[in-house]
XYZ file of N, CA and C in Angstrom:
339
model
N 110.266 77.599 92.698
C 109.517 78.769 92.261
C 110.284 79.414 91.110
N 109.719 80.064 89.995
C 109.990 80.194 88.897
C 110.907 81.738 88.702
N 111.474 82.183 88.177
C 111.806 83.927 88.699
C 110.625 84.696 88.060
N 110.011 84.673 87.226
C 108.783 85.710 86.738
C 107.929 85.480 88.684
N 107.188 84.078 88.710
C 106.373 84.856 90.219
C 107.349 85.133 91.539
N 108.597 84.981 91.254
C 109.540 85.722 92.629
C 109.734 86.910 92.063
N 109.767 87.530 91.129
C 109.545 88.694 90.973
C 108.440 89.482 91.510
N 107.321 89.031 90.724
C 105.654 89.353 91.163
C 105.515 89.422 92.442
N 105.956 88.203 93.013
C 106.095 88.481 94.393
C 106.825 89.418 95.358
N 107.898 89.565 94.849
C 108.704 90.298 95.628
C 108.211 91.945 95.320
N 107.991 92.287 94.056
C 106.923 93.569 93.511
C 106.128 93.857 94.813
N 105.409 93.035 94.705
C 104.041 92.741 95.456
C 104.326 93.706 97.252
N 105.445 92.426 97.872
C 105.896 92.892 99.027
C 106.399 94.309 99.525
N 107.425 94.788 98.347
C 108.109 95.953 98.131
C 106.960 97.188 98.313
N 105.678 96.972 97.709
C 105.057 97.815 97.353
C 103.746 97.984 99.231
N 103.740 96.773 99.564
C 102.907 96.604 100.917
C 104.067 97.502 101.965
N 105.683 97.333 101.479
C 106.425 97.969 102.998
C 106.351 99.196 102.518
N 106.661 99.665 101.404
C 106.354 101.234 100.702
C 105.923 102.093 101.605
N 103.945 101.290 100.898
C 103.043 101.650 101.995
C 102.416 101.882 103.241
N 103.325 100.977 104.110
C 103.733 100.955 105.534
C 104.267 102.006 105.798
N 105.816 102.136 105.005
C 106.545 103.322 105.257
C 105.817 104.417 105.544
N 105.723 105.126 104.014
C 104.879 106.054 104.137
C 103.961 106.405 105.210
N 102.912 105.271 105.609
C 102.004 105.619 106.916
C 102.622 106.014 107.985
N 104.370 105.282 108.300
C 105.169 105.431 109.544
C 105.694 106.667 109.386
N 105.942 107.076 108.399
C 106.830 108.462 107.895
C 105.844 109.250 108.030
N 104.208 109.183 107.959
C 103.011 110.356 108.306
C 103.040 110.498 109.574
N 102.845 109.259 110.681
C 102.843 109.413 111.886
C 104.197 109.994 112.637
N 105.370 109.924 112.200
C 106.017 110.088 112.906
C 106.135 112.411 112.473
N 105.409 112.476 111.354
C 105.840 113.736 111.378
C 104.813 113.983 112.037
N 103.794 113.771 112.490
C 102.092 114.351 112.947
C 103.575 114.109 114.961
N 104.024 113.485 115.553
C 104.499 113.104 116.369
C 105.268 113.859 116.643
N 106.309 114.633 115.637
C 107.093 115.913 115.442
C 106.184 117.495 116.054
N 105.288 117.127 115.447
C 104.172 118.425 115.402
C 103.590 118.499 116.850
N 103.028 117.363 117.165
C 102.570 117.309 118.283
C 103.829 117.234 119.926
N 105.054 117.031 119.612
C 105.974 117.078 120.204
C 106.397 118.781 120.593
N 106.464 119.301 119.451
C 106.794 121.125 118.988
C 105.917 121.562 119.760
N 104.626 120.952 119.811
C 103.650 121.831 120.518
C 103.456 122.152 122.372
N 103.717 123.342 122.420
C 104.560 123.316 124.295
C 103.348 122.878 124.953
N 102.346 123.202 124.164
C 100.747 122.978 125.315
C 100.891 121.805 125.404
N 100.964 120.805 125.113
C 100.639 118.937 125.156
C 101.597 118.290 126.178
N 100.603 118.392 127.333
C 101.552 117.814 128.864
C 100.955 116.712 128.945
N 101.443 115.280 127.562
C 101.637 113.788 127.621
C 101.898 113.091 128.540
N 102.632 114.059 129.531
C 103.682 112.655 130.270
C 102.670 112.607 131.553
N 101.759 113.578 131.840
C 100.651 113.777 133.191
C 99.530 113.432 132.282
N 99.357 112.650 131.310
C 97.868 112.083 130.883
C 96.884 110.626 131.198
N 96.524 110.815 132.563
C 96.289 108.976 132.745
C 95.507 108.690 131.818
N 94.972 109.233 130.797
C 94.210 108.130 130.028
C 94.528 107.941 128.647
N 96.074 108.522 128.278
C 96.503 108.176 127.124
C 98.168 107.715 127.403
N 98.784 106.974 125.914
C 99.985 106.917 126.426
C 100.684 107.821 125.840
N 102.319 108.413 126.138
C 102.614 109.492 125.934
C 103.883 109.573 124.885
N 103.584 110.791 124.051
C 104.326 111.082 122.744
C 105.409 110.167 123.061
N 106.256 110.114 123.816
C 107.456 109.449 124.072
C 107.409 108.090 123.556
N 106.623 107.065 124.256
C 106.066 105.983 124.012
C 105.308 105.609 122.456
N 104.628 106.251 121.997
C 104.652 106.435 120.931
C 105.939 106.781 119.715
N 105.820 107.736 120.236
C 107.619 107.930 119.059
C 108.267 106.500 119.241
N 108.247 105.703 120.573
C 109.335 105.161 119.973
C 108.957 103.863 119.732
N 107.399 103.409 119.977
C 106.839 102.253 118.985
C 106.747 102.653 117.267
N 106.621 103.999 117.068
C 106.960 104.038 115.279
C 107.792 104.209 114.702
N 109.314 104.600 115.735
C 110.518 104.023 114.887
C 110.805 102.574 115.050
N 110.697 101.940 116.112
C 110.889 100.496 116.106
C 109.871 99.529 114.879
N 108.739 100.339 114.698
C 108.137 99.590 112.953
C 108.764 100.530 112.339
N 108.985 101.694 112.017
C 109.899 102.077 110.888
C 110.605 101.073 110.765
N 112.112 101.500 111.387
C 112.782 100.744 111.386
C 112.990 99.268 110.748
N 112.153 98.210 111.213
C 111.422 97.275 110.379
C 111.369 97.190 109.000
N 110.417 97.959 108.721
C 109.954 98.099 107.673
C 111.503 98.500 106.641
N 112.023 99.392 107.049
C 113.116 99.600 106.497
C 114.325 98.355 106.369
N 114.397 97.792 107.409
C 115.074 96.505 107.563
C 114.434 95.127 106.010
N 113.134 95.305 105.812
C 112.303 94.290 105.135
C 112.605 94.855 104.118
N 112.303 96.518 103.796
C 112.867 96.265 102.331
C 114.246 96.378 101.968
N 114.730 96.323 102.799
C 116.538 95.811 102.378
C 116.650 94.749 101.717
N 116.189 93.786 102.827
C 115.836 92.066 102.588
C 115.219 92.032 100.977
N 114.685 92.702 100.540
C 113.218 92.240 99.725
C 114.240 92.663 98.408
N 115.206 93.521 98.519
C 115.841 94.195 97.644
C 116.921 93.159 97.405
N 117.407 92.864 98.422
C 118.441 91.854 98.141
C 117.991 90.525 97.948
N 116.998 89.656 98.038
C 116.232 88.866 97.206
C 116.212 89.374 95.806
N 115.874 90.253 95.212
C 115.692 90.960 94.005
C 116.922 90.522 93.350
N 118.067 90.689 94.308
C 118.917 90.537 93.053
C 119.393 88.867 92.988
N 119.258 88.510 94.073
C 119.564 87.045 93.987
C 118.646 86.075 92.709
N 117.529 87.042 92.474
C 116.726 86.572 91.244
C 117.249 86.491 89.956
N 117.562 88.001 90.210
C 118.473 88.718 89.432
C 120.048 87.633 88.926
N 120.394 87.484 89.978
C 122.260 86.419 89.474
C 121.479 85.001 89.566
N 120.102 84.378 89.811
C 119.994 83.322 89.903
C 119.909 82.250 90.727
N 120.374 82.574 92.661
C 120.843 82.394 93.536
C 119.004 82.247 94.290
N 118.263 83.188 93.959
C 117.079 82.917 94.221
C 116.534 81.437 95.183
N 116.157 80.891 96.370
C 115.212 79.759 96.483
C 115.921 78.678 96.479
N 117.513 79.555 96.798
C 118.558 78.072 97.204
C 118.805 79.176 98.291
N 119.195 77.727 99.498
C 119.781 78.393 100.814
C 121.091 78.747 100.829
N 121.781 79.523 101.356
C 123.127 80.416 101.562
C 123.555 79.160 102.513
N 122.853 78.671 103.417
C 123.978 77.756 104.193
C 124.234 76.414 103.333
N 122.950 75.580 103.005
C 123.539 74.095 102.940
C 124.035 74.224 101.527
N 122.826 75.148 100.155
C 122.995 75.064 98.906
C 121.379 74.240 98.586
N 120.772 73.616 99.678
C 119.375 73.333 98.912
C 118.429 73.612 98.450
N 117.600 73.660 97.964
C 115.897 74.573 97.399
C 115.669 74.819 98.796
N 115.023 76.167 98.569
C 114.010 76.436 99.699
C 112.657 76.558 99.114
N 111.972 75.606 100.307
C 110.302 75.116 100.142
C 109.749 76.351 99.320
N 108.974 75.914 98.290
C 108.415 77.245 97.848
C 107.294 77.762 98.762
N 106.304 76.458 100.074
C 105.673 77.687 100.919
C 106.329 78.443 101.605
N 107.832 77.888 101.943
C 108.325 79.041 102.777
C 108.653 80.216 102.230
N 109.069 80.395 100.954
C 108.699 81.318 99.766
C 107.693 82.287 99.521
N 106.548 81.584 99.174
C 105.488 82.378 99.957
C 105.279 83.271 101.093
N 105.328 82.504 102.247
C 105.411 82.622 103.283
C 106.423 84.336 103.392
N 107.483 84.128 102.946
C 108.370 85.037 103.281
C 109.560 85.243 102.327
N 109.203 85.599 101.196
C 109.614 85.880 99.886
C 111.357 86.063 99.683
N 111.338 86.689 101.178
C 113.326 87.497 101.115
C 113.639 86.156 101.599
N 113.350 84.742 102.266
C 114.233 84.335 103.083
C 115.538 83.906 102.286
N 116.894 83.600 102.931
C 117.740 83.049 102.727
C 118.518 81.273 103.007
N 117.678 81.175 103.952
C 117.769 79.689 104.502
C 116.391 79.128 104.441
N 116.808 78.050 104.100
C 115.263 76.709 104.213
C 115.015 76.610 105.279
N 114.095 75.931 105.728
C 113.379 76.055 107.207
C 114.214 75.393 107.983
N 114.973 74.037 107.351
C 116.085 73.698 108.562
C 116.987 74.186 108.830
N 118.216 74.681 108.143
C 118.571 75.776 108.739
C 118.646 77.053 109.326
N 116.873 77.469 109.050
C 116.775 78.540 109.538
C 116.515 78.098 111.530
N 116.081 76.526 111.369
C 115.874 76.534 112.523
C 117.094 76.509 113.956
């Protein structure tokens, strides 16, 4: 794969976890709000699940998401020095579908396995 579309690509990705973020960073303040609020007795609700449980399925995708664009950033620069779409363990190309597939990886599919 060429560095102009691992760029494009990696653009591309950067801009989908952004947008993730952001949605996780809305919910978790609406989660704040609704937490502050003394009336909302969550934990006695049988027919919903409760702030708790929630809060802590949207830091575990925060989180994520934050984890991916680390990855996506540090691909960036491996484009950047050239290192790009060779694996860190053996030194071989990595498949460009796995590329596709998952733009940050660092190992080819056999050593990733």
């Amino acid at each position: 794969m060429d560095a102009a579309t691992a760029r494009r690509m990696l653009e591309e990705r950067e801009r989908e976890v952004a947008h993730r973020l952001s949605r996780l960073l809305d919910d978790e303040q609406s989660l704040r709000h609704d937490r502050a609020d003394a009336t909302a007795d969550d934990e006695h609700d049988p027919e919903g699940s409760t702030l708790s449980g929630e809060w802590a399925q949207v830091d575990a995708l925060r989180r994520g998401a934050e984890a991916e664009r680390a990855e996506i950033r540090a691909a960036r620069e491996r484009v950047a020095s050239g290192t790009f779409g060779v694996c860190e363990r053996c030194g071989r190309p990595i498949a460009d579908a796995r590329l596709e597939a998952r733009p940050f990886a660092r190992l080819c599919i056999d050593c990733a396995r």
